[in-house]
Amino acid sequence: MDTALHAPVIARPPPMRTAGPLAWLRANLFGGWKSTLATLIVVAVIARVLPEIIDWAVVRAVTRPDNAACRALDHSGACWGVIVEKYRLILFGRYPFDEQWRPLVATLLMVVMLIASCTRVLWSRWLVVAWLSVLAVFFVLMRGGIAGLTPVETARWGGVPLTMLLSTLSIAAAFPIAILVALGRRSHLPAIRTLCIVYVELIRGVPLISVLFMASFMFPLFMPPGITVDVLVRVLVGITLFAAAYLAEVVRGGLQAIPKGQLEAAAAMGLTYWQTQRKIVLPQALRMVVPSIMNSFISTFKDTSLVTIVSLYDLTGSLALALGGDANWRQFYLEGYLFIAAIYWLFCFAMSRYSQWVERHLNVGNVR
Amino acid sequence: MSEPIIAFEKVSKWYGEFHVLRDLDLAVARGERIVICGPSGSGKSTLIRCINALEEHQEGRLTVDGIEIKDDVKAIETVRRNVGMVFQQFNLFPHLTVLENLTLAPMWVGRVPKKEADERAMAQLTRVRIAEQAGKYPLQLSGGQQQRVAIARSLCMTPKIMLFDEPTSALDPEMIKEVLDVMIELAGGGITMLCVTHEMGFARSVADRVIFMDQGQIVEQNTPAEFFAHPKSERTRDFLSKILSH
């Protein structure tokens, strides 16, 4: 038996991995025969497809709004000229041509406010005041009728401003409703629990189109005669209730994941139900389901495209309007869709990145 | 002889069909320190959880600090303000710092202003010898440190009664000592303590009374000296032989 005195080994840093791009390639793309085969197949597909895409989209494309040149292409190249020709109609819908500076300013204001609301640093009472003022300015700019602006009815609002307005307001309204419904579904009071369950199951059982349809056409039937509710309000209510039902289930999933011990500790300290929810349960539950919540938000943003069913022309609807009615440009739908797809993607990607930022920042305490 | 601070009168509790507490009678005097031991399933945790109404009893009468534990939410909240509890799993709030964990209840239940709550919290953290960790999050601390924070958190509300539900059972053997030291120091201060634990050394040095429970009933209760030296019941002797041997 070795009875020599124990000689301590001093801790030293780990060895350097063989680094560099060549080593990365060798390890990740050509690691084994399966990996190498997959790499070769993917490279072959890209090599086949990419030059054709570049040829169509860039090399042979026509960017002048020249209808004859575009037709002459005969689909061998992209006709970006249709965007140059129709972009104002696509972006702003049926809004009067001369007044389109108004929706532009309104949209930019809202985008600025959304970006400002992203950092917790700026969250204060003043932000709420700022939001209320910006929304008021938005409506005044779009609606007109005062300060010398010509009135524009809500049915003519369209394009990007409409998409932004519907998404922002419905998400902002759906979130608190969803939290209350999720809490209500876990309540000990049978009446509240049943109400919440019925609400969620009813809404989840029908597609958004039918909810919008009912909100837009059936809702006025129940109103006393003479009172008309603005189409925008009806549509907003429909989208909000729809989004809230799905969000409520997401929040409920988070609530279920809170260990019972947390509630017991809060109860043992004498915290009331609402204090426990506000300070202990919801902060932890919502943090856990940030990816799912963002998922719902992104879905709602794109669901606004269904308002075409009630003759409101958001970004998707205004594209159909811009190209469908014009016999000369009707065949260039693909370029049009790529354009609005790029816009949708931009917004959704921004939301997605924000979601990841939120996760990193809110999980300070949970990372060991 | 003043009124007992906790009085169980023929208290019974069922978990579904299982009769976990059977016609329990117990009187705890003010300032008394009690250690409850027994096999698992004997109802010891349930007994102390009934005191702050985390568990509801179905029969019998339970009075804590003059207030009867019934369905009354207000009464229960008043009781809970005066009873502190330390759990086996610590149950610290992971999204709040140590200091925020401690100041939450005083600020929100006791309506104490933030500055005073912070001072109180730092005093308690110093008492459990963990003041330098005030800005950290619970998951950054070791088990023993977390349990000491949990004890400090309960003490911030200046409770009259402290309940301990197996506070050292989830800890590494090396950390048990630091938590027990805190509990011994606390016991010397005159607070009423009920502790469910397997640490018989702690019972011997600190307890006024040791209670042995089995199958929902108190089988034997005595001073530590008498309890360990001359256990009266066969069941108690059996239990002691098992836990004192290793």
Coordinates of C-alpha atoms in Angstrom, one line a residue, chain A residues 260-273 275 278-281 283-284 287 364-368, chain B residues 49 52 54 77 80-81 83 85 87 91-96 101 104-105 108-109 111 137 139-141 153 157:
Chain A
K260 CA -46.9 24.1 -4.2
G261 CA -44.2 25.0 -1.7
Q262 CA -44.1 28.5 -3.0
L263 CA -47.8 29.0 -2.3
E264 CA -47.4 27.4 1.1
A265 CA -44.6 29.7 2.0
A266 CA -46.5 32.7 0.8
A267 CA -49.6 31.6 2.8
A268 CA -47.6 30.9 5.9
M269 CA -46.3 34.5 5.8
G270 CA -49.9 35.8 5.7
L271 CA -50.0 37.1 2.1
T272 CA -53.5 37.3 0.6
Y273 CA -54.5 35.5 -2.6
Q275 CA -50.7 39.5 -3.1
R278 CA -49.0 39.4 -8.0
K279 CA -45.6 39.1 -6.2
I280 CA -44.9 35.4 -6.2
V281 CA -46.9 33.3 -8.7
P283 CA -43.7 36.8 -12.0
Q284 CA -42.4 33.2 -12.0
R287 CA -41.2 34.2 -17.0
V364 CA -31.3 36.5 -13.8
G365 CA -32.2 34.7 -10.6
N366 CA -32.7 31.3 -12.2
V367 CA -29.4 30.9 -13.8
R368 CA -26.9 29.3 -11.4
Chain B
R49 CA -49.3 22.4 9.4
N52 CA -51.1 27.8 10.8
L54 CA -52.0 25.1 5.9
E77 CA -54.5 35.6 8.2
R80 CA -50.4 33.5 10.2
R81 CA -48.9 36.9 10.9
V83 CA -46.7 32.2 13.3
M85 CA -42.8 28.5 9.4
F87 CA -40.0 24.2 5.5
N91 CA -39.4 27.4 -0.3
L92 CA -37.5 30.6 -0.9
F93 CA -38.8 32.7 -3.8
P94 CA -36.2 32.2 -6.6
H95 CA -37.0 35.3 -8.6
L96 CA -36.3 37.7 -5.6
N101 CA -37.4 37.6 0.1
L104 CA -41.7 41.1 1.2
A105 CA -44.0 40.1 4.1
W108 CA -47.0 43.8 2.1
V109 CA -48.6 42.3 5.2
R111 CA -47.3 47.6 6.1
Y137 CA -30.5 35.1 -5.4
L139 CA -30.2 29.6 -6.1
Q140 CA -26.7 31.0 -5.8
L141 CA -26.5 29.9 -2.2
R153 CA -37.4 35.4 6.6
M157 CA -42.4 39.2 11.0

